[in-house]
Amino acid sequence: MSPSNTAPAHPVSLPARLPTLDGLRAIAILLVVPHNLNLMVTSSGVAYLFVAALDRGWIGVQLFFVLSGFLITGILLDARDSPDYYRSFFVRRVLRIFPLYYATLLVVFVLLPALGLLPASFKRDSMVELSYWAYFSNWYGPLHQGQGPESASHFWSLAVEEQFYLLWPFVIHRRSAAWVLRLCLAIAVTGLWLRVVMLGMGTPTQAIYQFLVTRMDALALGGAAAAAFRIPSVASWALNRRYFMVGLSLLSLVAGAAISRGYSFSDPMTLSLGYTFLAIAFALLVAAGAAADHSGPAGWLGALRWSFLRRVAKYSYAMYVLSVPLHFLVGKPVLSALGLASSNSIIVDLTYIIVGTALSFLAAAASFHLFEVHFLDLKERFAPSTPESAASRGK
């Protein structure tokens, strides 16, 4: 039997940094930000294709969910025997997520109103704002459309992830990777079933798009990929078949597009099977990227390790948080002052998207190096310890 077909004796140990996955994270944010900055509503001809492509930028959120499921599940499985499992995970998540998130809410909901600097179009609603402070905007917002400020409307996805971070550590603590894999697959099937049921009940599109229970299959399939790498026989198979997984990923992506009018946002097939096909495609792609990072030379997957993409990935969280507030509080007022707010021109829209994305990147870089880094530096103090290291500290 050749070495490549022999299952390793122990679970695969993936590198601490996965540069190929950084590239995927960059692609996700470069899909989402232009989607959120798009100004055009109606179009025809070439402009229709342009707007249709921007409209599909929402799929970057699905890629973010799969990446989160993969990375967070891997972190939890690797730390499952740590005596400070919960403390380490929750403190490190808080240090990564909360500072910029709550600083943004303070500026948007407290500082700017106190200074009288909010645009006239800015909507205030106490319950909507509470839903942002308490991370339940993905449940409240879809059922109260048109209420509250648009400048924080994208925070629903951060609420989904925060709810995942809150629940998932308790679900999989001290569980085996094989058990987690089976659970993740069951959750993925359940998520699809719930979407089909909710569509049949006439549930609003935004609710299906934003509820945790209807988006949990993306998180779960990312988690399934992470669990698979911690099962020796499955990991051995995956490490030797990364291009096969890429092929399956593309097949799933194309099949989903074929049945959902190219992942049209409001198409019932997108809201049901489309989400599943996307999650499967991205989970396979993430698994292929992780396999490439484990093996060293990545072949053409190495294009995802391009330094520019990795730099964008480094600032992707801040780009996501800041791009929409900048769009509504700065970009659109500037366009109005220039008389371009109602323009339906590809040139104006494309120029605005390029400038807005670049400014979001610069604002995110400034946020990272001037603000976030002070909290991120504290994360190492709360790295999960092994039982042996904890015992030695107690001596």
mmCIF file of C-alpha atoms in Angstrom, residues 22-385:
data_model
loop_
_atom_site.group_PDB
_atom_site.id
_atom_site.type_symbol
_atom_site.label_atom_id
_atom_site.label_comp_id
_atom_site.label_asym_id
_atom_site.label_seq_id
_atom_site.Cartn_x
_atom_site.Cartn_y
_atom_site.Cartn_z
ATOM 1 C CA ASP A 22 -7.320 34.234 3.783
ATOM 2 C CA GLY A 23 -7.685 34.532 0.029
ATOM 3 C CA LEU A 24 -11.209 33.150 0.202
ATOM 4 C CA ARG A 25 -12.049 35.609 2.984
ATOM 5 C CA ALA A 26 -10.803 38.458 0.787
ATOM 6 C CA ILE A 27 -12.970 37.280 -2.106
ATOM 7 C CA ALA A 28 -15.959 37.204 0.237
ATOM 8 C CA ILE A 29 -15.496 40.806 1.358
ATOM 9 C CA LEU A 30 -14.817 41.957 -2.213
ATOM 10 C CA LEU A 31 -18.179 40.471 -3.185
ATOM 11 C CA VAL A 32 -20.096 41.930 -0.259
ATOM 12 C CA VAL A 33 -18.806 45.519 -0.154
ATOM 13 C CA PRO A 34 -19.595 46.388 -3.812
ATOM 14 C CA HIS A 35 -22.980 44.698 -3.339
ATOM 15 C CA ASN A 36 -23.719 46.989 -0.383
ATOM 16 C CA LEU A 37 -22.438 50.089 -2.192
ATOM 17 C CA ASN A 38 -24.459 49.596 -5.363
ATOM 18 C CA LEU A 39 -26.567 52.669 -6.275
ATOM 19 C CA MET A 40 -28.402 51.388 -9.335
ATOM 20 C CA VAL A 41 -31.891 49.908 -9.017
ATOM 21 C CA THR A 42 -33.345 49.697 -12.529
ATOM 22 C CA SER A 43 -31.310 48.846 -15.605
ATOM 23 C CA SER A 44 -31.383 47.333 -19.076
ATOM 24 C CA GLY A 45 -28.904 45.972 -21.596
ATOM 25 C CA VAL A 46 -25.290 45.984 -20.419
ATOM 26 C CA ALA A 47 -26.324 47.847 -17.265
ATOM 27 C CA TYR A 48 -28.650 44.953 -16.389
ATOM 28 C CA LEU A 49 -25.737 42.506 -16.413
ATOM 29 C CA PHE A 50 -23.683 44.907 -14.302
ATOM 30 C CA VAL A 51 -26.417 45.308 -11.692
ATOM 31 C CA ALA A 52 -27.228 41.586 -11.748
ATOM 32 C CA ALA A 53 -23.597 40.771 -10.950
ATOM 33 C CA LEU A 54 -23.573 43.247 -8.048
ATOM 34 C CA ASP A 55 -26.867 41.868 -6.760
ATOM 35 C CA ARG A 56 -25.248 38.425 -6.441
ATOM 36 C CA GLY A 57 -22.633 39.861 -4.099
ATOM 37 C CA TRP A 58 -24.736 38.627 -1.158
ATOM 38 C CA ILE A 59 -23.245 35.160 -1.707
ATOM 39 C CA GLY A 60 -20.074 36.493 -0.084
ATOM 40 C CA VAL A 61 -21.942 36.349 3.224
ATOM 41 C CA GLN A 62 -22.571 32.645 2.651
ATOM 42 C CA LEU A 63 -18.825 32.182 2.129
ATOM 43 C CA PHE A 64 -18.157 34.080 5.365
ATOM 44 C CA PHE A 65 -20.529 31.746 7.230
ATOM 45 C CA VAL A 66 -18.812 28.635 5.878
ATOM 46 C CA LEU A 67 -15.384 30.022 6.786
ATOM 47 C CA SER A 68 -16.609 30.866 10.295
ATOM 48 C CA GLY A 69 -18.054 27.398 10.744
ATOM 49 C CA PHE A 70 -14.782 25.823 9.632
ATOM 50 C CA LEU A 71 -12.444 27.986 11.702
ATOM 51 C CA ILE A 72 -14.527 28.150 14.886
ATOM 52 C CA THR A 73 -15.322 24.431 14.904
ATOM 53 C CA GLY A 74 -11.643 23.660 14.381
ATOM 54 C CA ILE A 75 -10.647 25.935 17.250
ATOM 55 C CA LEU A 76 -13.176 24.317 19.570
ATOM 56 C CA LEU A 77 -12.284 20.747 18.623
ATOM 57 C CA ASP A 78 -8.581 21.400 19.106
ATOM 58 C CA ALA A 79 -9.244 22.944 22.530
ATOM 59 C CA ARG A 80 -11.923 20.513 23.705
ATOM 60 C CA ASP A 81 -9.694 19.025 26.442
ATOM 61 C CA SER A 82 -8.435 22.393 27.665
ATOM 62 C CA PRO A 83 -9.375 23.171 31.295
ATOM 63 C CA ASP A 84 -10.141 26.771 30.275
ATOM 64 C CA TYR A 85 -12.075 25.818 27.128
ATOM 65 C CA TYR A 86 -14.977 28.224 27.661
ATOM 66 C CA ARG A 87 -13.008 31.121 29.134
ATOM 67 C CA SER A 88 -10.424 31.034 26.376
ATOM 68 C CA PHE A 89 -12.930 30.880 23.552
ATOM 69 C CA PHE A 90 -15.365 33.523 24.767
ATOM 70 C CA VAL A 91 -12.728 36.043 25.863
ATOM 71 C CA ARG A 92 -10.850 35.735 22.585
ATOM 72 C CA ARG A 93 -14.059 36.175 20.574
ATOM 73 C CA VAL A 94 -15.025 39.236 22.602
ATOM 74 C CA LEU A 95 -11.604 40.800 22.032
ATOM 75 C CA ARG A 96 -11.898 40.206 18.289
ATOM 76 C CA ILE A 97 -15.527 41.198 17.698
ATOM 77 C CA PHE A 98 -16.846 43.565 20.337
ATOM 78 C CA PRO A 99 -14.475 46.576 20.333
ATOM 79 C CA LEU A 100 -15.058 47.731 16.755
ATOM 80 C CA TYR A 101 -18.707 46.646 16.709
ATOM 81 C CA TYR A 102 -19.678 48.583 19.822
ATOM 82 C CA ALA A 103 -17.440 51.521 18.956
ATOM 83 C CA THR A 104 -19.344 51.810 15.669
ATOM 84 C CA LEU A 105 -22.702 51.668 17.446
ATOM 85 C CA LEU A 106 -21.548 54.360 19.881
ATOM 86 C CA VAL A 107 -20.582 56.641 17.023
ATOM 87 C CA VAL A 108 -23.749 56.015 14.983
ATOM 88 C CA PHE A 109 -26.328 55.939 17.778
ATOM 89 C CA VAL A 110 -24.798 58.214 20.428
ATOM 90 C CA LEU A 111 -22.031 60.519 19.231
ATOM 91 C CA LEU A 112 -23.389 61.666 15.863
ATOM 92 C CA PRO A 113 -26.919 62.364 17.172
ATOM 93 C CA ALA A 114 -25.449 64.284 20.137
ATOM 94 C CA LEU A 115 -23.448 66.435 17.716
ATOM 95 C CA GLY A 116 -26.356 66.901 15.324
ATOM 96 C CA LEU A 117 -24.395 65.345 12.469
ATOM 97 C CA LEU A 118 -26.869 62.720 11.294
ATOM 98 C CA PRO A 119 -28.292 63.107 7.768
ATOM 99 C CA ALA A 120 -31.959 64.085 7.606
ATOM 100 C CA SER A 121 -32.803 60.645 6.158
ATOM 101 C CA PHE A 122 -31.433 58.838 9.209
ATOM 102 C CA LYS A 123 -34.195 56.884 10.968
ATOM 103 C CA ARG A 124 -34.269 56.366 14.732
ATOM 104 C CA ASP A 125 -36.131 53.465 16.311
ATOM 105 C CA SER A 126 -35.382 52.434 19.879
ATOM 106 C CA MET A 127 -36.284 48.754 19.439
ATOM 107 C CA VAL A 128 -34.259 48.424 16.250
ATOM 108 C CA GLU A 129 -31.287 50.041 17.954
ATOM 109 C CA LEU A 130 -31.697 47.740 20.962
ATOM 110 C CA SER A 131 -31.631 44.768 18.598
ATOM 111 C CA TYR A 132 -28.191 45.898 17.424
ATOM 112 C CA TRP A 133 -26.844 46.454 20.930
ATOM 113 C CA ALA A 134 -28.075 43.014 22.028
ATOM 114 C CA TYR A 135 -27.207 41.106 18.830
ATOM 115 C CA PHE A 136 -30.709 40.029 17.828
ATOM 116 C CA SER A 137 -31.183 42.262 14.782
ATOM 117 C CA ASN A 138 -31.351 39.188 12.527
ATOM 118 C CA TRP A 139 -34.590 38.200 14.301
ATOM 119 C CA TYR A 140 -36.164 41.612 14.838
ATOM 120 C CA GLY A 141 -35.180 43.427 11.651
ATOM 121 C CA PRO A 142 -36.782 41.133 9.042
ATOM 122 C CA LEU A 143 -40.174 41.478 10.724
ATOM 123 C CA HIS A 144 -39.914 45.273 10.998
ATOM 124 C CA GLN A 145 -38.726 46.289 7.559
ATOM 125 C CA GLY A 146 -38.204 49.998 6.939
ATOM 126 C CA GLN A 147 -37.667 50.832 10.603
ATOM 127 C CA GLY A 148 -34.359 52.053 11.986
ATOM 128 C CA PRO A 149 -31.203 53.239 10.227
ATOM 129 C CA GLU A 150 -29.943 51.650 7.031
ATOM 130 C CA SER A 151 -26.396 52.436 8.129
ATOM 131 C CA ALA A 152 -26.429 49.451 10.511
ATOM 132 C CA SER A 153 -28.698 47.112 8.558
ATOM 133 C CA HIS A 154 -25.816 44.816 7.566
ATOM 134 C CA PHE A 155 -25.148 43.944 11.210
ATOM 135 C CA TRP A 156 -27.712 41.140 10.975
ATOM 136 C CA SER A 157 -24.966 38.777 9.761
ATOM 137 C CA LEU A 158 -22.784 39.651 12.741
ATOM 138 C CA ALA A 159 -25.751 38.793 14.964
ATOM 139 C CA VAL A 160 -26.015 35.389 13.263
ATOM 140 C CA GLU A 161 -22.344 34.725 13.898
ATOM 141 C CA GLU A 162 -22.489 35.953 17.497
ATOM 142 C CA GLN A 163 -25.397 33.605 18.220
ATOM 143 C CA PHE A 164 -23.369 30.799 16.662
ATOM 144 C CA TYR A 165 -20.374 31.690 18.862
ATOM 145 C CA LEU A 166 -22.619 31.677 21.931
ATOM 146 C CA LEU A 167 -24.253 28.302 21.315
ATOM 147 C CA TRP A 168 -21.720 26.164 19.470
ATOM 148 C CA PRO A 169 -19.081 25.776 22.234
ATOM 149 C CA PHE A 170 -21.680 24.224 24.547
ATOM 150 C CA VAL A 171 -22.985 21.902 21.839
ATOM 151 C CA ILE A 172 -19.647 20.304 20.895
ATOM 152 C CA HIS A 173 -17.661 20.489 24.143
ATOM 153 C CA ARG A 174 -15.729 17.239 24.672
ATOM 154 C CA ARG A 175 -17.438 15.629 21.700
ATOM 155 C CA SER A 176 -15.512 13.547 19.175
ATOM 156 C CA ALA A 177 -14.856 14.850 15.701
ATOM 157 C CA ALA A 178 -16.942 12.020 14.228
ATOM 158 C CA TRP A 179 -19.910 12.983 16.436
ATOM 159 C CA VAL A 180 -19.545 16.650 15.420
ATOM 160 C CA LEU A 181 -19.407 15.674 11.752
ATOM 161 C CA ARG A 182 -22.662 13.739 12.012
ATOM 162 C CA LEU A 183 -24.299 16.578 13.938
ATOM 163 C CA CYS A 184 -23.223 19.159 11.355
ATOM 164 C CA LEU A 185 -24.669 17.127 8.501
ATOM 165 C CA ALA A 186 -27.943 16.739 10.415
ATOM 166 C CA ILE A 187 -28.066 20.504 11.042
ATOM 167 C CA ALA A 188 -27.479 21.188 7.347
ATOM 168 C CA VAL A 189 -30.429 18.984 6.383
ATOM 169 C CA THR A 190 -32.583 20.604 9.070
ATOM 170 C CA GLY A 191 -31.725 24.103 7.832
ATOM 171 C CA LEU A 192 -32.844 23.212 4.306
ATOM 172 C CA TRP A 193 -36.052 21.624 5.620
ATOM 173 C CA LEU A 194 -36.876 24.714 7.695
ATOM 174 C CA ARG A 195 -36.437 27.005 4.693
ATOM 175 C CA VAL A 196 -38.770 24.872 2.599
ATOM 176 C CA VAL A 197 -41.391 24.847 5.372
ATOM 177 C CA MET A 198 -41.092 28.602 5.910
ATOM 178 C CA LEU A 199 -41.432 29.288 2.190
ATOM 179 C CA GLY A 200 -44.599 27.218 2.172
ATOM 180 C CA MET A 201 -45.924 29.282 5.084
ATOM 181 C CA GLY A 202 -45.291 32.544 3.230
ATOM 182 C CA THR A 203 -42.512 33.710 5.559
ATOM 183 C CA PRO A 204 -40.949 37.023 4.398
ATOM 184 C CA THR A 205 -37.856 36.637 2.234
ATOM 185 C CA GLN A 206 -35.749 38.741 4.606
ATOM 186 C CA ALA A 207 -36.639 36.457 7.517
ATOM 187 C CA ILE A 208 -35.465 33.374 5.634
ATOM 188 C CA TYR A 209 -32.339 35.292 4.640
ATOM 189 C CA GLN A 210 -31.466 36.466 8.148
ATOM 190 C CA PHE A 211 -32.746 33.973 10.732
ATOM 191 C CA LEU A 212 -30.003 31.858 12.333
ATOM 192 C CA VAL A 213 -32.012 28.660 11.887
ATOM 193 C CA THR A 214 -32.335 29.211 8.136
ATOM 194 C CA ARG A 215 -28.662 30.057 7.582
ATOM 195 C CA MET A 216 -27.183 27.483 9.943
ATOM 196 C CA ASP A 217 -26.446 24.969 7.190
ATOM 197 C CA ALA A 218 -23.569 27.146 5.924
ATOM 198 C CA LEU A 219 -22.056 27.325 9.409
ATOM 199 C CA ALA A 220 -22.676 23.609 9.909
ATOM 200 C CA LEU A 221 -21.122 22.511 6.618
ATOM 201 C CA GLY A 222 -18.057 24.610 7.388
ATOM 202 C CA GLY A 223 -17.997 22.855 10.760
ATOM 203 C CA ALA A 224 -18.345 19.478 9.042
ATOM 204 C CA ALA A 225 -15.249 20.204 6.961
ATOM 205 C CA ALA A 226 -13.304 21.116 10.117
ATOM 206 C CA ALA A 227 -14.439 17.930 11.872
ATOM 207 C CA ALA A 228 -13.489 15.860 8.824
ATOM 208 C CA PHE A 229 -9.873 17.029 9.071
ATOM 209 C CA ARG A 230 -9.795 15.656 12.631
ATOM 210 C CA ILE A 231 -10.900 12.165 11.579
ATOM 211 C CA PRO A 232 -7.720 10.404 10.350
ATOM 212 C CA SER A 233 -9.275 8.341 7.556
ATOM 213 C CA VAL A 234 -11.341 11.238 6.184
ATOM 214 C CA ALA A 235 -8.425 13.653 6.492
ATOM 215 C CA SER A 236 -6.173 11.293 4.545
ATOM 216 C CA TRP A 237 -8.734 11.139 1.750
ATOM 217 C CA ALA A 238 -9.154 14.927 1.643
ATOM 218 C CA LEU A 239 -5.443 15.749 1.648
ATOM 219 C CA ASN A 240 -4.903 13.699 -1.505
ATOM 220 C CA ARG A 241 -7.942 14.966 -3.403
ATOM 221 C CA ARG A 242 -8.007 18.727 -3.136
ATOM 222 C CA TYR A 243 -8.491 19.279 -6.885
ATOM 223 C CA PHE A 244 -11.279 16.714 -6.906
ATOM 224 C CA MET A 245 -12.954 18.745 -4.146
ATOM 225 C CA VAL A 246 -12.515 21.919 -6.189
ATOM 226 C CA GLY A 247 -14.217 20.178 -9.110
ATOM 227 C CA LEU A 248 -17.120 19.104 -6.897
ATOM 228 C CA SER A 249 -17.306 22.644 -5.559
ATOM 229 C CA LEU A 250 -17.659 24.098 -9.046
ATOM 230 C CA LEU A 251 -20.249 21.451 -9.936
ATOM 231 C CA SER A 252 -22.318 22.351 -6.870
ATOM 232 C CA LEU A 253 -21.978 26.070 -7.610
ATOM 233 C CA VAL A 254 -23.141 25.642 -11.224
ATOM 234 C CA ALA A 255 -25.977 23.280 -10.288
ATOM 235 C CA GLY A 256 -27.276 25.761 -7.726
ATOM 236 C CA ALA A 257 -27.080 28.598 -10.235
ATOM 237 C CA ALA A 258 -28.933 26.545 -12.848
ATOM 238 C CA ILE A 259 -31.955 25.934 -10.624
ATOM 239 C CA SER A 260 -32.157 29.411 -9.068
ATOM 240 C CA ARG A 261 -31.811 31.855 -11.987
ATOM 241 C CA GLY A 262 -28.175 32.440 -11.101
ATOM 242 C CA TYR A 263 -28.844 32.771 -7.349
ATOM 243 C CA SER A 264 -31.413 35.529 -7.791
ATOM 244 C CA PHE A 265 -31.934 36.833 -4.263
ATOM 245 C CA SER A 266 -35.714 36.425 -4.038
ATOM 246 C CA ASP A 267 -36.109 33.276 -6.138
ATOM 247 C CA PRO A 268 -37.743 30.484 -4.077
ATOM 248 C CA MET A 269 -35.145 28.010 -5.341
ATOM 249 C CA THR A 270 -32.371 30.307 -4.129
ATOM 250 C CA LEU A 271 -34.038 30.602 -0.732
ATOM 251 C CA SER A 272 -34.247 26.822 -0.431
ATOM 252 C CA LEU A 273 -31.840 24.643 -2.396
ATOM 253 C CA GLY A 274 -29.712 27.550 -3.610
ATOM 254 C CA TYR A 275 -28.370 28.260 -0.131
ATOM 255 C CA THR A 276 -27.546 24.572 0.275
ATOM 256 C CA PHE A 277 -25.715 24.284 -3.040
ATOM 257 C CA LEU A 278 -23.706 27.397 -2.163
ATOM 258 C CA ALA A 279 -22.844 26.050 1.296
ATOM 259 C CA ILE A 280 -21.731 22.704 -0.138
ATOM 260 C CA ALA A 281 -19.653 24.437 -2.824
ATOM 261 C CA PHE A 282 -17.939 26.738 -0.334
ATOM 262 C CA ALA A 283 -17.369 23.979 2.232
ATOM 263 C CA LEU A 284 -15.620 21.875 -0.414
ATOM 264 C CA LEU A 285 -13.578 24.880 -1.540
ATOM 265 C CA VAL A 286 -12.565 25.680 2.042
ATOM 266 C CA ALA A 287 -11.591 22.038 2.591
ATOM 267 C CA ALA A 288 -9.520 22.086 -0.588
ATOM 268 C CA GLY A 289 -7.812 25.301 0.526
ATOM 269 C CA ALA A 290 -7.026 23.876 3.959
ATOM 270 C CA ALA A 291 -5.620 20.723 2.331
ATOM 271 C CA ALA A 292 -3.409 22.879 0.116
ATOM 272 C CA ASP A 293 -2.127 24.853 3.114
ATOM 273 C CA HIS A 294 -1.339 21.622 4.944
ATOM 274 C CA SER A 295 0.583 20.191 1.994
ATOM 275 C CA GLY A 296 2.749 23.229 1.246
ATOM 276 C CA PRO A 297 2.778 23.732 -2.554
ATOM 277 C CA ALA A 298 -0.758 24.652 -3.535
ATOM 278 C CA GLY A 299 -0.590 24.564 -7.345
ATOM 279 C CA TRP A 300 -3.014 27.014 -8.904
ATOM 280 C CA LEU A 301 -4.815 27.300 -5.563
ATOM 281 C CA GLY A 302 -1.725 29.259 -4.569
ATOM 282 C CA ALA A 303 -3.239 32.267 -6.361
ATOM 283 C CA LEU A 304 -5.406 32.672 -3.285
ATOM 284 C CA ARG A 305 -2.235 33.324 -1.272
ATOM 285 C CA TRP A 306 -1.542 36.540 -3.201
ATOM 286 C CA SER A 307 -0.292 39.128 -0.720
ATOM 287 C CA PHE A 308 -2.934 41.666 -1.777
ATOM 288 C CA LEU A 309 -5.729 39.221 -0.997
ATOM 289 C CA ARG A 310 -4.180 38.375 2.353
ATOM 290 C CA ARG A 311 -3.963 42.061 3.223
ATOM 291 C CA VAL A 312 -7.612 42.557 2.307
ATOM 292 C CA ALA A 313 -8.491 39.521 4.438
ATOM 293 C CA LYS A 314 -6.624 41.012 7.391
ATOM 294 C CA TYR A 315 -8.909 44.038 7.337
ATOM 295 C CA SER A 316 -12.056 42.249 6.141
ATOM 296 C CA TYR A 317 -13.926 42.436 9.444
ATOM 297 C CA ALA A 318 -13.436 46.192 9.731
ATOM 298 C CA MET A 319 -14.254 46.638 6.034
ATOM 299 C CA TYR A 320 -17.540 44.855 6.591
ATOM 300 C CA VAL A 321 -18.407 46.830 9.719
ATOM 301 C CA LEU A 322 -17.431 50.260 8.398
ATOM 302 C CA SER A 323 -18.350 50.179 4.701
ATOM 303 C CA VAL A 324 -22.130 50.527 5.125
ATOM 304 C CA PRO A 325 -22.042 53.344 7.735
ATOM 305 C CA LEU A 326 -19.579 55.201 5.508
ATOM 306 C CA HIS A 327 -21.885 54.638 2.538
ATOM 307 C CA PHE A 328 -25.001 56.068 4.184
ATOM 308 C CA LEU A 329 -23.452 58.698 6.450
ATOM 309 C CA VAL A 330 -20.733 60.009 4.130
ATOM 310 C CA GLY A 331 -20.958 58.634 0.594
ATOM 311 C CA LYS A 332 -24.620 59.253 -0.181
ATOM 312 C CA PRO A 333 -24.660 62.780 1.331
ATOM 313 C CA VAL A 334 -21.613 63.641 -0.803
ATOM 314 C CA LEU A 335 -23.355 62.289 -3.899
ATOM 315 C CA SER A 336 -26.416 64.372 -3.063
ATOM 316 C CA ALA A 337 -24.262 67.488 -2.726
ATOM 317 C CA LEU A 338 -22.783 66.749 -6.151
ATOM 318 C CA GLY A 339 -26.217 66.190 -7.679
ATOM 319 C CA LEU A 340 -25.456 62.519 -8.407
ATOM 320 C CA ALA A 341 -27.690 60.804 -5.841
ATOM 321 C CA SER A 342 -30.355 59.865 -8.390
ATOM 322 C CA SER A 343 -27.953 59.030 -11.208
ATOM 323 C CA ASN A 344 -28.529 55.657 -12.855
ATOM 324 C CA SER A 345 -25.221 55.605 -14.722
ATOM 325 C CA ILE A 346 -22.856 52.631 -14.819
ATOM 326 C CA ILE A 347 -19.897 55.032 -14.869
ATOM 327 C CA VAL A 348 -21.077 56.862 -11.749
ATOM 328 C CA ASP A 349 -21.959 53.618 -9.972
ATOM 329 C CA LEU A 350 -18.709 51.860 -10.873
ATOM 330 C CA THR A 351 -16.619 54.888 -9.890
ATOM 331 C CA TYR A 352 -18.473 55.175 -6.597
ATOM 332 C CA ILE A 353 -18.027 51.461 -5.857
ATOM 333 C CA ILE A 354 -14.292 51.568 -6.590
ATOM 334 C CA VAL A 355 -13.750 54.689 -4.500
ATOM 335 C CA GLY A 356 -16.037 53.452 -1.733
ATOM 336 C CA THR A 357 -14.322 50.058 -1.558
ATOM 337 C CA ALA A 358 -10.889 51.698 -1.484
ATOM 338 C CA LEU A 359 -11.944 54.121 1.264
ATOM 339 C CA SER A 360 -13.486 51.242 3.227
ATOM 340 C CA PHE A 361 -10.158 49.417 2.969
ATOM 341 C CA LEU A 362 -8.225 52.472 4.182
ATOM 342 C CA ALA A 363 -10.664 53.083 7.027
ATOM 343 C CA ALA A 364 -10.418 49.412 7.996
ATOM 344 C CA ALA A 365 -6.610 49.523 7.948
ATOM 345 C CA ALA A 366 -6.651 52.596 10.183
ATOM 346 C CA SER A 367 -9.146 50.939 12.513
ATOM 347 C CA PHE A 368 -7.055 47.784 12.710
ATOM 348 C CA HIS A 369 -3.714 49.458 13.447
ATOM 349 C CA LEU A 370 -4.922 52.346 15.604
ATOM 350 C CA PHE A 371 -7.731 50.676 17.537
ATOM 351 C CA GLU A 372 -8.353 46.960 17.130
ATOM 352 C CA VAL A 373 -4.744 45.854 17.510
ATOM 353 C CA HIS A 374 -4.695 46.922 21.166
ATOM 354 C CA PHE A 375 -7.413 44.366 21.900
ATOM 355 C CA LEU A 376 -6.039 41.713 19.557
ATOM 356 C CA ASP A 377 -2.693 41.802 21.352
ATOM 357 C CA LEU A 378 -4.506 40.610 24.480
ATOM 358 C CA LYS A 379 -5.782 37.447 22.794
ATOM 359 C CA GLU A 380 -2.575 35.496 23.356
ATOM 360 C CA ARG A 381 -3.030 35.830 27.104
ATOM 361 C CA PHE A 382 -6.155 33.718 26.762
ATOM 362 C CA ALA A 383 -4.897 31.000 24.433
ATOM 363 C CA PRO A 384 -6.339 27.599 25.422
ATOM 364 C CA SER A 385 -4.014 25.589 27.645
#
